[in-house]
Short mmCIF file of N, CA and C in Angstrom, two decimals:
data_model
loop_
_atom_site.label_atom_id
_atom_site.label_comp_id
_atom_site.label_asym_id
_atom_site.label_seq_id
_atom_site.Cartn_x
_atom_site.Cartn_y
_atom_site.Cartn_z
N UNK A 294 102.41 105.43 98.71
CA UNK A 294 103.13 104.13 98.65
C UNK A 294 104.46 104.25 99.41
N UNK A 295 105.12 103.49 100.14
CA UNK A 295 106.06 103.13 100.85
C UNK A 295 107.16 102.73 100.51
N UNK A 296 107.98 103.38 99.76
CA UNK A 296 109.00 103.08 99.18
C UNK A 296 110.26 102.08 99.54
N UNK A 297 110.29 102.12 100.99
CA UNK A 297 110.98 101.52 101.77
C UNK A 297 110.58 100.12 102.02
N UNK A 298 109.47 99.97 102.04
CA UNK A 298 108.99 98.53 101.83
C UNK A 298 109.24 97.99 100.83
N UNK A 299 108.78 98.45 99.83
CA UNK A 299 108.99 97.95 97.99
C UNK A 299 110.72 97.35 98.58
N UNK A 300 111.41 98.30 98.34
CA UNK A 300 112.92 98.15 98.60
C UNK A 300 113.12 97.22 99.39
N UNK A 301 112.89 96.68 100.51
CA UNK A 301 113.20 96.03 101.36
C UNK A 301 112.15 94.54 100.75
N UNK A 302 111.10 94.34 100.19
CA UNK A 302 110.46 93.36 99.50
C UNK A 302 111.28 92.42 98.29
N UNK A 303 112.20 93.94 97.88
CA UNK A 303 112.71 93.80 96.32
C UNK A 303 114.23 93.04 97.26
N UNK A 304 114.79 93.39 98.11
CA UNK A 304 115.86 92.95 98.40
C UNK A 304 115.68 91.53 99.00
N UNK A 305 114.90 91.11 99.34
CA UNK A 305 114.51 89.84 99.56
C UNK A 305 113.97 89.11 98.49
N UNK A 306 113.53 89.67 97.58
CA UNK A 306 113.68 88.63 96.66
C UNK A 306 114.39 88.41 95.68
N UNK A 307 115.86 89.75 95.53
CA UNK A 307 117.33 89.43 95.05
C UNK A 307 117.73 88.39 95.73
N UNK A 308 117.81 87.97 97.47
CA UNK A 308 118.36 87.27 98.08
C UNK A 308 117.74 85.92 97.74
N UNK A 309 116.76 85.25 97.09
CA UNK A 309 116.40 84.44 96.96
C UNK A 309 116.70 83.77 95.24
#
């Protein structure tokens, strides 16, 4: 699993 994705998934949907 791609941790960096998750993270970057998860920070976009703080921004929302």
């Amino acid at each position: 699993m791609l941790r960096e994705d998750i993270s970057v998934l998860l920070s976009q949907v703080s921004s929302l």
